[in-house]
Coordinates of C-alpha atoms in Angstrom, one line a residue:
M231 CA -126.5 0.5 -52.7
S232 CA -129.7 2.4 -52.5
E233 CA -131.3 0.7 -55.5
K234 CA -130.8 -2.6 -57.3
P235 CA -128.4 -2.1 -60.2
R236 CA -129.9 -2.3 -63.7
I237 CA -126.8 -2.2 -66.0
G238 CA -126.6 -1.5 -69.7
I239 CA -123.3 -2.5 -71.5
Y240 CA -122.5 -0.9 -74.9
I241 CA -119.7 -2.2 -76.9
C242 CA -118.2 0.0 -79.7
H243 CA -116.7 -1.5 -82.8
C244 CA -114.8 1.8 -83.4
G245 CA -114.8 0.9 -87.1
L246 CA -112.3 -1.9 -87.3
N247 CA -110.1 -0.4 -84.5
I248 CA -111.7 -2.7 -82.0
A249 CA -113.9 -5.0 -84.2
G250 CA -110.8 -5.9 -86.3
T251 CA -109.2 -7.7 -83.4
V252 CA -112.0 -8.4 -80.9
D253 CA -115.1 -10.5 -81.6
V254 CA -117.5 -7.8 -80.5
E255 CA -120.7 -10.0 -81.1
E256 CA -119.3 -12.7 -78.8
L257 CA -118.3 -10.0 -76.3
A258 CA -121.8 -8.6 -76.3
R259 CA -123.3 -12.1 -75.7
Y260 CA -120.9 -12.6 -72.8
A261 CA -121.7 -9.1 -71.3
A262 CA -125.4 -9.9 -71.4
S263 CA -124.7 -12.9 -69.1
L264 CA -123.1 -10.9 -66.3
P265 CA -125.0 -10.2 -63.0
D266 CA -127.5 -7.3 -63.0
V267 CA -126.9 -6.7 -66.7
I268 CA -130.3 -5.9 -68.4
V269 CA -129.1 -5.3 -71.9
A270 CA -125.8 -5.5 -73.8
R271 CA -125.4 -4.2 -77.4
D272 CA -122.6 -3.7 -79.9
Y273 CA -122.6 -0.9 -82.5
V274 CA -120.2 0.3 -85.2
F275 CA -119.6 3.8 -83.6
M276 CA -121.1 4.1 -80.1
C277 CA -120.0 7.8 -80.0
S278 CA -122.0 8.7 -83.1
E279 CA -125.4 10.2 -82.8
P280 CA -127.3 6.9 -83.6
G281 CA -125.0 5.2 -81.0
Q282 CA -125.8 7.8 -78.4
N283 CA -129.5 7.6 -79.1
L284 CA -129.4 3.8 -78.7
I285 CA -128.1 4.3 -75.1
K286 CA -130.6 7.1 -74.3
E287 CA -133.6 5.0 -75.4
D288 CA -132.5 2.0 -73.4
I289 CA -132.0 4.1 -70.3
K290 CA -135.6 5.3 -70.5
E291 CA -137.3 2.2 -71.8
K292 CA -135.4 -0.4 -69.7
E293 CA -135.0 1.9 -66.6
L294 CA -131.2 1.4 -66.6
N295 CA -129.4 3.0 -63.7
R296 CA -125.8 2.1 -64.4
I297 CA -124.0 2.3 -67.8
V298 CA -120.8 0.6 -69.0
I299 CA -119.2 1.7 -72.3
A300 CA -116.7 -0.7 -73.7
A301 CA -114.8 1.5 -76.2
C302 CA -111.7 3.8 -76.3
S303 CA -109.8 5.5 -73.5
P304 CA -111.9 7.6 -71.0
S305 CA -109.7 10.6 -72.0
M306 CA -111.2 10.4 -75.5
H307 CA -115.0 10.1 -75.0
E308 CA -115.9 9.9 -71.3
Q309 CA -117.4 13.4 -71.4
T310 CA -119.4 12.4 -74.5
F311 CA -121.0 9.5 -72.7
R312 CA -121.6 11.4 -69.5
S313 CA -123.5 13.9 -71.6
V314 CA -125.6 11.0 -72.9
L315 CA -126.5 9.9 -69.4
E316 CA -127.3 13.5 -68.4
S317 CA -129.6 14.0 -71.4
A318 CA -131.4 10.8 -70.6
G319 CA -132.1 12.0 -67.0
L320 CA -129.5 9.8 -65.3
N321 CA -126.8 11.1 -63.1
K322 CA -123.8 11.3 -65.4
Y323 CA -121.4 9.8 -62.8
L324 CA -123.2 6.4 -63.0
L325 CA -121.0 5.6 -66.0
E326 CA -118.0 3.3 -66.2
M327 CA -115.7 3.1 -69.2
A328 CA -114.1 -0.2 -70.2
N329 CA -111.0 0.6 -72.4
I330 CA -110.9 -2.3 -74.9
R331 CA -109.2 -0.3 -77.6
E332 CA -105.9 1.1 -76.2
H333 CA -105.7 -1.7 -73.5
C334 CA -106.7 -4.5 -75.8
S335 CA -107.3 -4.3 -79.6
W336 CA -104.5 -1.9 -80.3
I337 CA -101.8 -3.9 -78.5
H338 CA -102.8 -7.5 -79.4
S339 CA -103.0 -9.4 -82.7
D340 CA -104.4 -12.7 -81.5
R341 CA -108.2 -12.4 -82.0
R342 CA -109.1 -15.2 -79.6
K343 CA -106.9 -14.0 -76.8
A344 CA -107.9 -10.4 -77.4
T345 CA -111.5 -11.3 -77.1
E346 CA -110.9 -13.1 -73.9
K347 CA -109.1 -10.1 -72.5
A348 CA -111.9 -7.8 -73.5
K349 CA -114.3 -10.0 -71.6
E350 CA -112.2 -9.6 -68.5
I351 CA -112.1 -5.8 -68.9
V352 CA -115.8 -5.6 -69.4
R353 CA -116.5 -7.9 -66.4
M354 CA -114.4 -5.8 -64.2
A355 CA -116.1 -2.6 -65.3
A356 CA -119.5 -4.1 -64.7
S357 CA -118.5 -5.2 -61.2
K358 CA -117.4 -1.7 -60.3
A359 CA -120.5 -0.2 -61.9
R360 CA -122.7 -2.1 -59.5
Y361 CA -121.4 0.0 -56.7
L362 CA -121.4 3.4 -58.5
E363 CA -123.2 6.2 -56.7
P364 CA -124.7 9.5 -58.0
I365 CA -122.3 12.4 -57.5
E366 CA -123.6 16.0 -57.2
E367 CA -121.6 18.9 -58.6
K368 CA -120.9 22.2 -56.7
T369 CA -120.4 25.6 -58.2
F370 CA -118.2 28.5 -57.1
P371 CA -118.0 32.2 -58.2
T372 CA -115.1 33.0 -60.5
T373 CA -112.7 35.9 -60.6
R374 CA -112.7 37.7 -64.0
N375 CA -108.9 38.2 -64.2
V376 CA -106.3 36.2 -65.9
M377 CA -102.6 35.8 -65.3
I378 CA -100.2 35.0 -68.2
L379 CA -96.7 33.6 -67.6
G380 CA -94.5 34.5 -70.5
G381 CA -94.3 37.7 -72.6
G382 CA -93.4 36.2 -75.9
V383 CA -95.7 36.3 -79.0
A384 CA -98.1 33.6 -77.6
G385 CA -98.4 35.3 -74.2
M386 CA -98.8 38.8 -75.7
R387 CA -101.4 37.6 -78.2
A388 CA -103.4 35.9 -75.3
A389 CA -103.1 39.2 -73.3
I390 CA -104.4 41.3 -76.1
E391 CA -107.3 39.0 -76.8
L392 CA -108.4 38.9 -73.2
A393 CA -108.0 42.6 -72.5
E394 CA -110.0 43.6 -75.7
Y395 CA -112.8 41.4 -74.4
G396 CA -112.9 43.3 -71.1
F397 CA -110.8 41.1 -68.9
E398 CA -108.0 42.3 -66.6
V399 CA -104.8 40.7 -67.5
Y400 CA -101.5 40.3 -65.5
L401 CA -98.7 39.6 -68.0
V402 CA -95.7 38.2 -66.1
E403 CA -92.3 37.9 -67.8
R404 CA -89.0 36.7 -66.1
K405 CA -86.8 38.7 -68.5
P406 CA -86.6 42.6 -68.4
I407 CA -88.5 42.9 -71.7
L408 CA -91.4 41.4 -73.6
G409 CA -91.2 39.9 -77.1
G410 CA -89.3 36.7 -76.4
K411 CA -87.1 35.4 -79.2
S412 CA -89.4 36.6 -81.9
A413 CA -88.1 40.1 -81.3
V414 CA -84.5 39.2 -82.2
I415 CA -84.6 36.5 -84.8
G416 CA -84.7 38.8 -87.8
Y417 CA -86.9 37.6 -90.7
I418 CA -89.5 34.9 -90.0
S419 CA -90.6 34.7 -93.6
P420 CA -89.5 36.7 -96.7
G421 CA -90.2 40.4 -96.1
I422 CA -91.6 39.9 -92.5
R423 CA -89.4 40.7 -89.5
G424 CA -90.1 39.2 -86.1
K425 CA -89.4 42.6 -84.6
E426 CA -92.2 44.1 -86.7
I427 CA -94.7 41.7 -85.4
V428 CA -93.8 42.2 -81.7
Q429 CA -93.7 46.0 -82.2
K430 CA -97.3 45.9 -83.2
M431 CA -98.2 43.9 -80.2
F432 CA -96.2 46.3 -78.0
E433 CA -98.3 49.1 -79.2
R434 CA -101.6 47.4 -78.5
I435 CA -100.3 46.3 -75.0
R436 CA -99.0 49.8 -74.2
G437 CA -102.3 51.4 -75.1
N438 CA -104.6 49.0 -73.2
P439 CA -105.0 49.8 -69.5
R440 CA -106.4 46.4 -68.8
I441 CA -103.0 44.8 -69.4
H442 CA -100.7 45.0 -66.4
V443 CA -97.1 44.1 -67.3
F444 CA -94.7 42.8 -64.7
T445 CA -91.2 42.2 -66.1
Q446 CA -88.3 40.7 -64.1
A447 CA -91.0 38.9 -62.2
E448 CA -91.8 35.3 -61.4
L449 CA -94.7 33.4 -59.9
I450 CA -93.4 31.8 -56.7
E451 CA -96.7 30.6 -55.1
L452 CA -100.0 29.5 -56.5
K453 CA -103.0 28.7 -54.4
G454 CA -106.7 28.1 -55.0
F455 CA -108.5 26.4 -57.8
A456 CA -110.0 27.0 -61.3
G457 CA -111.8 30.3 -61.3
N458 CA -110.3 31.4 -57.9
F459 CA -106.5 31.4 -57.9
T460 CA -104.2 33.5 -55.8
G461 CA -100.6 33.9 -57.0
K462 CA -97.7 35.5 -55.3
L463 CA -95.2 37.3 -57.6
R464 CA -91.6 38.2 -56.9
I465 CA -90.5 41.3 -58.7
H466 CA -86.9 42.0 -59.1
P467 CA -85.7 45.7 -59.1
K468 CA -84.5 47.4 -62.3
H469 CA -82.4 49.8 -60.2
V470 CA -83.0 52.5 -62.8
N471 CA -85.9 54.9 -62.3
E472 CA -88.0 57.2 -64.5
R473 CA -85.5 60.1 -64.2
C474 CA -83.2 58.2 -66.7
N475 CA -82.9 60.0 -70.1
E476 CA -81.0 57.2 -71.7
C477 CA -77.8 59.3 -72.2
G478 CA -75.7 56.1 -71.9
E479 CA -73.0 57.6 -69.7
C480 CA -73.7 54.9 -67.1
E481 CA -73.1 52.2 -69.7
D482 CA -69.8 53.7 -70.7
A483 CA -68.7 53.8 -67.1
C484 CA -69.6 50.2 -66.2
P485 CA -66.5 48.0 -66.0
I486 CA -68.4 44.7 -66.3
E487 CA -68.8 43.2 -69.8
I488 CA -70.4 39.9 -70.6
S489 CA -71.7 38.0 -73.6
N490 CA -74.9 39.6 -75.1
E491 CA -77.7 37.0 -75.0
Y492 CA -79.9 39.3 -77.2
D493 CA -77.3 38.8 -80.0
F494 CA -76.9 35.1 -79.2
S495 CA -73.4 35.8 -78.0
L496 CA -72.2 37.5 -81.2
S497 CA -71.5 40.7 -79.2
R498 CA -70.9 41.8 -75.6
R499 CA -72.9 44.1 -73.3
K500 CA -72.4 45.8 -69.9
A501 CA -74.0 45.0 -66.6
I502 CA -76.1 48.1 -67.0
Y503 CA -77.6 48.0 -70.5
K504 CA -80.5 48.5 -72.9
P505 CA -81.4 45.1 -74.5
F506 CA -81.9 46.4 -78.0
P507 CA -83.5 49.3 -79.9
G508 CA -87.3 49.3 -79.7
S509 CA -87.5 46.8 -76.8
Y510 CA -90.4 47.1 -74.4
P511 CA -90.5 48.2 -71.6
E512 CA -87.9 50.7 -72.7
G513 CA -84.9 52.0 -70.8
Y514 CA -81.8 50.9 -69.0
I515 CA -81.7 48.1 -66.5
I516 CA -79.0 46.5 -64.3
D517 CA -78.3 42.8 -64.5
D518 CA -78.2 41.8 -60.9
R519 CA -76.6 38.5 -61.8
V520 CA -73.3 40.1 -62.8
C521 CA -73.3 43.6 -61.3
V522 CA -70.7 43.9 -58.6
K523 CA -72.2 47.1 -57.1
C524 CA -69.0 49.1 -57.7
G525 CA -71.0 52.3 -58.0
E526 CA -69.3 53.6 -61.3
C527 CA -72.7 53.9 -63.0
V528 CA -74.1 55.8 -60.0
R529 CA -71.3 58.3 -60.1
A530 CA -71.6 58.7 -63.9
C531 CA -75.3 59.4 -63.8
R532 CA -76.0 63.1 -63.5
R533 CA -79.8 62.7 -63.1
K534 CA -79.6 60.5 -59.9
A535 CA -81.6 57.8 -61.8
I536 CA -79.8 54.8 -60.4
D537 CA -80.4 53.1 -57.1
L538 CA -78.3 50.0 -56.4
D539 CA -80.1 49.4 -53.1
G540 CA -83.5 48.6 -54.7
E541 CA -85.0 45.5 -53.3
E542 CA -87.3 42.9 -54.7
K543 CA -91.1 43.2 -54.1
L544 CA -93.7 40.5 -53.3
I545 CA -97.3 41.1 -54.3
E546 CA -100.4 38.9 -54.4
I547 CA -102.9 38.8 -57.3
K548 CA -106.2 37.1 -57.6
F549 CA -107.2 35.7 -60.9
G550 CA -109.5 33.0 -62.4
A551 CA -107.3 31.4 -65.0
L552 CA -103.6 31.0 -65.7
I553 CA -102.0 30.7 -69.1
I554 CA -98.5 29.4 -69.2
A555 CA -96.6 30.6 -72.3
V556 CA -92.9 30.6 -71.2
G557 CA -91.6 29.5 -74.7
Y558 CA -88.6 27.4 -75.4
D559 CA -84.8 27.6 -75.4
P560 CA -82.7 27.1 -78.5
Y561 CA -80.7 23.9 -78.6
R562 CA -77.1 24.7 -77.8
P563 CA -74.7 22.2 -79.5
S564 CA -72.0 20.7 -77.3
K565 CA -68.4 21.7 -78.1
G566 CA -67.3 19.8 -81.2
E567 CA -70.8 18.8 -82.2
F568 CA -70.7 19.6 -86.0
G569 CA -67.6 21.7 -85.3
Y570 CA -69.5 24.1 -83.0
G571 CA -67.1 25.9 -80.6
L572 CA -64.0 24.9 -82.5
S573 CA -64.1 27.7 -85.1
D574 CA -65.7 31.1 -85.5
S575 CA -66.8 29.8 -89.0
V576 CA -69.4 27.6 -87.3
L577 CA -72.6 29.5 -86.3
T578 CA -76.1 28.5 -85.2
L579 CA -79.1 29.5 -87.3
F580 CA -80.2 31.8 -84.5
Q581 CA -76.8 33.6 -84.8
L582 CA -77.1 33.9 -88.6
E583 CA -80.6 35.4 -88.1
R584 CA -79.2 38.0 -85.8
L585 CA -76.4 38.8 -88.3
L586 CA -79.0 39.3 -91.0
D587 CA -81.1 41.6 -88.9
E588 CA -80.6 45.3 -89.5
D589 CA -80.4 45.8 -85.8
G590 CA -77.9 43.1 -85.3
P591 CA -74.2 43.3 -84.5
T592 CA -73.2 43.6 -88.3
R593 CA -76.2 45.7 -89.3
G594 CA -77.7 43.0 -91.6
E595 CA -74.5 41.8 -93.3
P596 CA -73.5 38.1 -93.0
I597 CA -70.0 38.9 -91.9
V598 CA -68.1 35.8 -90.6
R599 CA -64.5 36.1 -89.5
G600 CA -64.3 39.6 -90.8
K601 CA -65.7 39.0 -94.3
I602 CA -68.7 38.0 -96.3
P603 CA -68.3 34.2 -97.0
E604 CA -68.2 32.9 -100.5
T605 CA -69.4 29.5 -99.6
I606 CA -71.9 28.6 -96.9
A607 CA -73.4 25.2 -95.8
F608 CA -76.6 24.8 -93.8
V609 CA -76.7 21.6 -91.8
Q610 CA -80.2 20.6 -90.8
C611 CA -81.5 18.7 -87.8
V612 CA -78.8 19.8 -85.3
G613 CA -80.1 18.9 -81.9
S614 CA -83.2 17.2 -83.4
R615 CA -84.2 13.7 -84.7
S616 CA -81.3 12.0 -82.8
T617 CA -78.6 13.1 -85.3
T618 CA -76.1 13.1 -82.4
P619 CA -76.0 11.4 -79.0
S620 CA -77.0 14.7 -77.3
S621 CA -79.7 15.7 -79.7
R622 CA -83.5 15.2 -79.1
P623 CA -85.6 12.6 -80.9
Y624 CA -88.3 14.9 -82.1
C625 CA -88.5 17.2 -85.1
S626 CA -88.4 20.9 -84.2
R627 CA -90.6 21.8 -87.1
M628 CA -89.5 25.4 -87.6
C629 CA -85.8 24.8 -88.5
C630 CA -86.3 23.9 -92.2
T631 CA -88.6 26.9 -92.9
S632 CA -86.3 29.3 -91.0
A633 CA -83.1 28.0 -92.6
L634 CA -84.6 28.3 -96.1
T635 CA -85.9 31.8 -95.4
N636 CA -82.5 32.9 -94.4
A637 CA -80.8 31.0 -97.2
I638 CA -83.1 32.9 -99.7
R639 CA -82.3 36.2 -97.9
L640 CA -78.6 35.6 -98.2
K641 CA -79.0 35.0 -102.0
E642 CA -81.1 38.2 -102.2
K643 CA -78.4 40.3 -100.6
H644 CA -75.4 38.5 -102.1
P645 CA -76.3 36.3 -105.1
E646 CA -72.7 35.3 -105.5
I647 CA -72.6 33.3 -102.3
E648 CA -72.7 29.6 -103.0
I649 CA -75.1 27.9 -100.6
F650 CA -75.3 24.1 -99.8
F651 CA -78.3 22.8 -98.0
I652 CA -77.5 19.5 -96.3
Y653 CA -80.5 17.7 -95.0
R654 CA -82.1 14.4 -94.2
D655 CA -85.7 15.5 -94.9
I656 CA -87.2 18.9 -95.7
M657 CA -90.1 19.8 -93.4
T658 CA -91.6 22.9 -95.0
Y659 CA -95.2 22.1 -94.5
G660 CA -98.3 24.1 -95.5
S661 CA -97.8 27.4 -97.3
D662 CA -94.0 27.3 -96.6
E663 CA -93.6 24.6 -99.2
G664 CA -93.0 27.5 -101.6
L665 CA -89.7 28.3 -99.9
Y666 CA -88.3 25.0 -101.2
E667 CA -89.2 25.9 -104.8
E668 CA -87.9 29.4 -104.4
A669 CA -84.6 28.2 -103.0
G670 CA -84.2 25.9 -106.0
K671 CA -84.8 28.8 -108.4
R672 CA -82.0 30.7 -106.7
M673 CA -79.6 27.8 -107.3
I674 CA -79.3 26.7 -103.7
K675 CA -77.8 23.2 -103.8
F676 CA -79.6 20.6 -101.9
I677 CA -77.7 17.5 -100.7
K678 CA -79.7 14.8 -99.1
Y679 CA -78.1 12.2 -96.8
E680 CA -79.4 9.1 -95.0
G681 CA -77.8 7.3 -92.2
E682 CA -74.6 8.9 -90.8
P683 CA -75.0 12.7 -90.5
P684 CA -72.4 15.0 -92.2
Q685 CA -69.0 15.6 -90.6
V686 CA -67.7 19.2 -90.1
Q687 CA -63.9 19.1 -90.3
I688 CA -61.9 22.1 -88.9
T689 CA -58.4 21.9 -90.4
P690 CA -55.5 24.3 -90.9
E691 CA -56.4 24.5 -94.6
G692 CA -60.0 25.5 -93.7
V693 CA -63.4 24.2 -93.0
F694 CA -64.8 21.1 -94.8
I695 CA -68.0 19.2 -94.7
E696 CA -67.9 15.5 -95.6
V697 CA -71.3 13.8 -96.4
T698 CA -72.5 10.9 -98.3
D699 CA -74.8 12.2 -101.0
Y700 CA -77.9 10.0 -101.2
L701 CA -78.4 10.7 -105.0
L702 CA -74.8 10.2 -106.0
Q703 CA -74.4 7.4 -103.5
E704 CA -70.8 8.5 -102.8
S705 CA -69.0 10.6 -100.2
I706 CA -68.2 14.2 -101.1
R707 CA -66.1 16.8 -99.3
I708 CA -67.0 20.4 -99.6
P709 CA -64.8 23.3 -98.6
V710 CA -66.9 26.1 -97.1
D711 CA -66.3 29.5 -95.5
A712 CA -69.1 29.2 -93.0
V713 CA -71.3 26.5 -91.5
I714 CA -74.8 27.3 -90.2
L715 CA -76.2 24.7 -87.8
S716 CA -80.0 24.7 -87.9
T717 CA -80.5 24.1 -84.2
G718 CA -83.9 23.1 -82.9
M719 CA -86.0 23.8 -79.8
I720 CA -85.7 22.4 -76.3
P721 CA -87.9 23.0 -73.2
P722 CA -86.9 26.2 -71.4
R723 CA -84.3 25.5 -68.7
D724 CA -86.4 27.2 -66.0
L725 CA -89.6 25.1 -66.8
G726 CA -89.0 23.0 -63.8
D727 CA -89.5 26.1 -61.5
V728 CA -92.8 26.8 -63.3
I729 CA -94.0 23.2 -62.9
A730 CA -93.1 23.2 -59.2
V731 CA -95.3 26.2 -58.6
T732 CA -98.2 25.5 -61.0
R733 CA -98.4 21.7 -60.8
A734 CA -98.6 21.6 -64.6
T735 CA -97.2 18.4 -65.9
C736 CA -94.7 17.7 -68.7
G737 CA -94.6 14.9 -71.3
E738 CA -91.8 12.6 -72.2
E739 CA -90.0 15.2 -74.3
G740 CA -89.9 17.6 -71.4
F741 CA -92.4 20.1 -72.8
L742 CA -95.7 20.8 -70.9
R743 CA -98.3 18.2 -71.6
E744 CA -101.7 19.0 -73.0
A745 CA -104.9 17.5 -71.5
H746 CA -105.5 15.9 -74.9
I747 CA -103.4 16.5 -78.0
K748 CA -106.4 16.6 -80.3
L749 CA -109.4 17.4 -78.1
A750 CA -107.8 19.9 -75.6
P751 CA -104.5 21.0 -77.2
V752 CA -104.2 24.3 -75.1
E753 CA -105.6 22.9 -71.9
S754 CA -103.4 21.6 -69.0
P755 CA -104.5 18.5 -67.2
T756 CA -104.9 20.9 -64.2
R757 CA -108.2 22.7 -64.6
G758 CA -108.0 26.4 -65.0
I759 CA -104.4 26.3 -66.3
Y760 CA -103.9 26.7 -70.1
I761 CA -100.9 26.3 -72.3
A762 CA -99.9 28.6 -75.2
G763 CA -96.9 28.6 -77.6
S764 CA -93.9 26.4 -77.9
V765 CA -93.9 25.5 -74.1
S766 CA -96.0 22.5 -75.2
G767 CA -93.7 21.6 -78.1
P768 CA -91.9 23.1 -81.1
K769 CA -94.0 25.7 -83.0
N770 CA -93.3 28.5 -85.4
I771 CA -94.3 32.0 -84.7
R772 CA -97.6 31.8 -86.6
E773 CA -98.6 28.7 -84.7
S774 CA -97.6 30.2 -81.4
I775 CA -99.8 33.3 -82.0
I776 CA -102.7 31.0 -82.9
S777 CA -102.3 29.0 -79.8
G778 CA -102.1 32.2 -77.7
S779 CA -105.5 33.2 -79.1
A780 CA -106.9 29.7 -78.4
A781 CA -105.7 29.7 -74.8
A782 CA -107.3 33.1 -74.3
A783 CA -110.6 31.8 -75.7
K784 CA -110.4 28.8 -73.3
A785 CA -109.7 31.0 -70.3
M786 CA -112.6 33.3 -71.3
A787 CA -114.9 30.3 -71.5
L788 CA -114.0 29.3 -68.0
I789 CA -114.4 32.7 -66.2
S790 CA -117.0 34.5 -68.3
R791 CA -119.9 32.4 -66.9
G792 CA -119.3 33.9 -63.4
E793 CA -119.2 30.5 -61.8
V794 CA -117.2 27.3 -62.2
V795 CA -118.2 23.7 -61.5
A796 CA -115.7 22.2 -59.1
E797 CA -114.2 18.8 -59.6
P798 CA -116.9 16.4 -58.4
M799 CA -114.8 13.2 -57.9
I800 CA -113.0 14.4 -54.8
A801 CA -112.0 13.0 -51.5
K802 CA -114.5 12.6 -48.7
V803 CA -113.9 11.8 -45.0
D804 CA -115.8 9.2 -43.1
E805 CA -115.9 11.0 -39.7
E806 CA -116.8 7.8 -37.9
R807 CA -113.5 6.2 -39.0
C808 CA -111.2 9.2 -39.0
S809 CA -108.6 9.4 -36.2
G810 CA -107.3 12.8 -37.1
C811 CA -103.7 11.4 -37.6
G812 CA -103.0 14.0 -40.3
I813 CA -101.2 11.7 -42.7
C814 CA -103.6 12.8 -45.4
I815 CA -102.5 16.4 -44.9
S816 CA -98.9 15.6 -45.7
A817 CA -99.9 13.5 -48.7
C818 CA -102.1 16.1 -50.4
P819 CA -100.3 18.0 -53.1
Y820 CA -103.0 20.7 -53.3
N821 CA -103.2 21.8 -49.6
A822 CA -106.8 20.8 -49.7
I823 CA -107.0 19.1 -46.3
S824 CA -106.9 20.5 -42.8
I825 CA -107.6 19.2 -39.3
E826 CA -110.5 20.6 -37.4
E827 CA -111.9 20.0 -33.9
K828 CA -115.4 18.7 -33.8
E829 CA -117.1 17.8 -30.5
G830 CA -113.7 17.2 -29.0
D831 CA -112.4 15.0 -31.8
R832 CA -109.7 15.7 -34.3
L833 CA -111.1 15.2 -37.8
A834 CA -109.7 15.6 -41.3
R835 CA -111.6 18.1 -43.4
V836 CA -111.4 18.4 -47.2
E837 CA -111.9 21.8 -48.9
D838 CA -114.1 20.7 -51.8
A839 CA -113.0 23.6 -54.1
L840 CA -109.3 22.9 -53.6
C841 CA -109.4 19.1 -54.0
M842 CA -108.4 18.0 -57.5
G843 CA -109.4 14.4 -56.9
C844 CA -105.9 12.9 -57.3
G845 CA -106.7 10.2 -54.7
T846 CA -103.3 10.5 -52.9
C847 CA -104.9 11.0 -49.6
A848 CA -107.2 8.0 -49.9
S849 CA -104.3 5.7 -50.7
A850 CA -102.3 7.1 -47.7
C851 CA -105.1 6.9 -45.1
P852 CA -104.3 4.0 -42.7
S853 CA -107.9 3.6 -41.5
G854 CA -109.8 3.9 -44.8
A855 CA -111.6 6.9 -43.6
M856 CA -110.6 8.9 -46.6
Q857 CA -112.5 7.8 -49.7
Q858 CA -112.3 9.0 -53.3
L859 CA -115.7 9.5 -54.9
G860 CA -116.0 7.4 -58.0
F861 CA -113.1 5.3 -56.8
K862 CA -114.2 4.1 -53.4
D863 CA -112.6 1.1 -51.8
I864 CA -115.7 -1.0 -52.3
Q865 CA -115.7 -0.2 -56.0
I866 CA -112.1 -0.9 -56.6
R867 CA -112.3 -4.2 -54.6
A868 CA -115.2 -5.2 -56.8
Q869 CA -113.0 -4.7 -59.9
I870 CA -110.2 -6.7 -58.4
S871 CA -112.5 -9.5 -57.3
A872 CA -113.9 -9.7 -60.8
L873 CA -110.4 -10.2 -62.2
S874 CA -109.5 -12.8 -59.7
E875 CA -112.5 -14.9 -60.8
V876 CA -110.7 -15.4 -64.1
E877 CA -107.4 -16.2 -62.4
G878 CA -109.1 -18.9 -60.3
K879 CA -110.6 -20.6 -63.3

């Protein structure tokens, strides 16, 4: 240590969040008795402006050079208190957080024991703080380009925002076209088609030269750091060139026919096909996954527009920020789940939306088994809220609104259809609450259940739904002509590939995890990588578009300054102790470490800009030569020793 520590400890009540369980006055008196502690205070909200001013004044008046904040998680307010130190003229990394809320008051009810545990946490933090060192930040120039993975409404919205503010955008989509599922789900609210929304976005993308669209493309390699990424794209061939006049003769000649994913398997398509009218980019493509290269399409094409020998391309692109907006997949019920797969009368909500779309396979008519059904039942929460063993525990949020929108549309087109809406809870939040009232006016019959979900029975006499009506408190059996399963959202099946390349992380539900659900909802824990749309959890189209704009704003904030501050708490090598064994190189997940020759010795070298401060190398280093700034061995040992003092009592 270059100077004697003068520690200030500040204990937050957090209202009653902490003070309701921990005796904060006693804790402050205890903290004041610890070695090198000059002052210890408690205050109702230390993060408030008066609380912050209290710390600033003490730093100046009492010449404090280490600060301990005993409050909430560092992920909540560490940046707040670092700013306090900085504004008081102290290096902001001379701060240590003691989490006595999530780690103590929120998980204990015994006030005496919780107070004793809080003392241990504070004593450990103070012991570490004695060995904290100032850390200097480094800056690097940024690249003013952004790459966006995913061409759905969130990705397209982000691309438009960025391009219109003057940034170059690389919009990368795995599928042959942009638009995501919004382009094919029919009506997203009464009178508004998803296709109309994406068509308007297509026009703005088509007319903006700053947006570079790559379809049938995937990111296979990502190097660099926030502000200076380099990505490698693999672009798969379309096999159809600009000479195509879309006459369709190739499609007629193609012998391969498969289920059409753009109609949610309600129709079939060929191996060479156009996804749907108005799709973008336009034109025919060949599906390499199913094409057998028989050459029938080549022989049918009179304009020589088809090349079956086209090969994939690899290109490298430099960019400063990455937005991941790869969307979601619809939950697919297993065979027999609510009768799915056992009868053509059982459809998913996505399939019904396609039927009701004028561009769908029945041109907007709800034709099921060759006729318009007289009785339809919607079953909610299929795949959500643990209704079946294979369903997910979370609410997919958009299903109730979407189901009601389509039930109302059915009534508008065919008022004679009798509709039952079987639900556990209705989640039409915000302005969509009006849909529930509108459905009631149109005599849609709501049946609430609790406990066991409804049973869909497929019998020779027809389809029946058996459910215990919560209001009647008795079981009822309803004959129906069609059952619509309101299926929810699940993480996209190829999300693992995206995570493997980008090092983004996912939460317990399998969607991408935000840096902070409230304070940084579109930021990934990896700096320079942002999240938009339902890849971070179920969202409706409106919310996805909003998050696309938010992610674009965050990316702009990063790269528009022209330079970026690198992660300061990185690994450093003690060259006197390093043997050049290279174990740290294999441990580093960011490729930030290399071996260099220096005066005849092999030494590990950390690339400051690439290091993300994960500490993996420090824990793997057998000699202790690799140290993590802010978490050096001497600092961690001081914490552990402080804990063992208690155990020895």
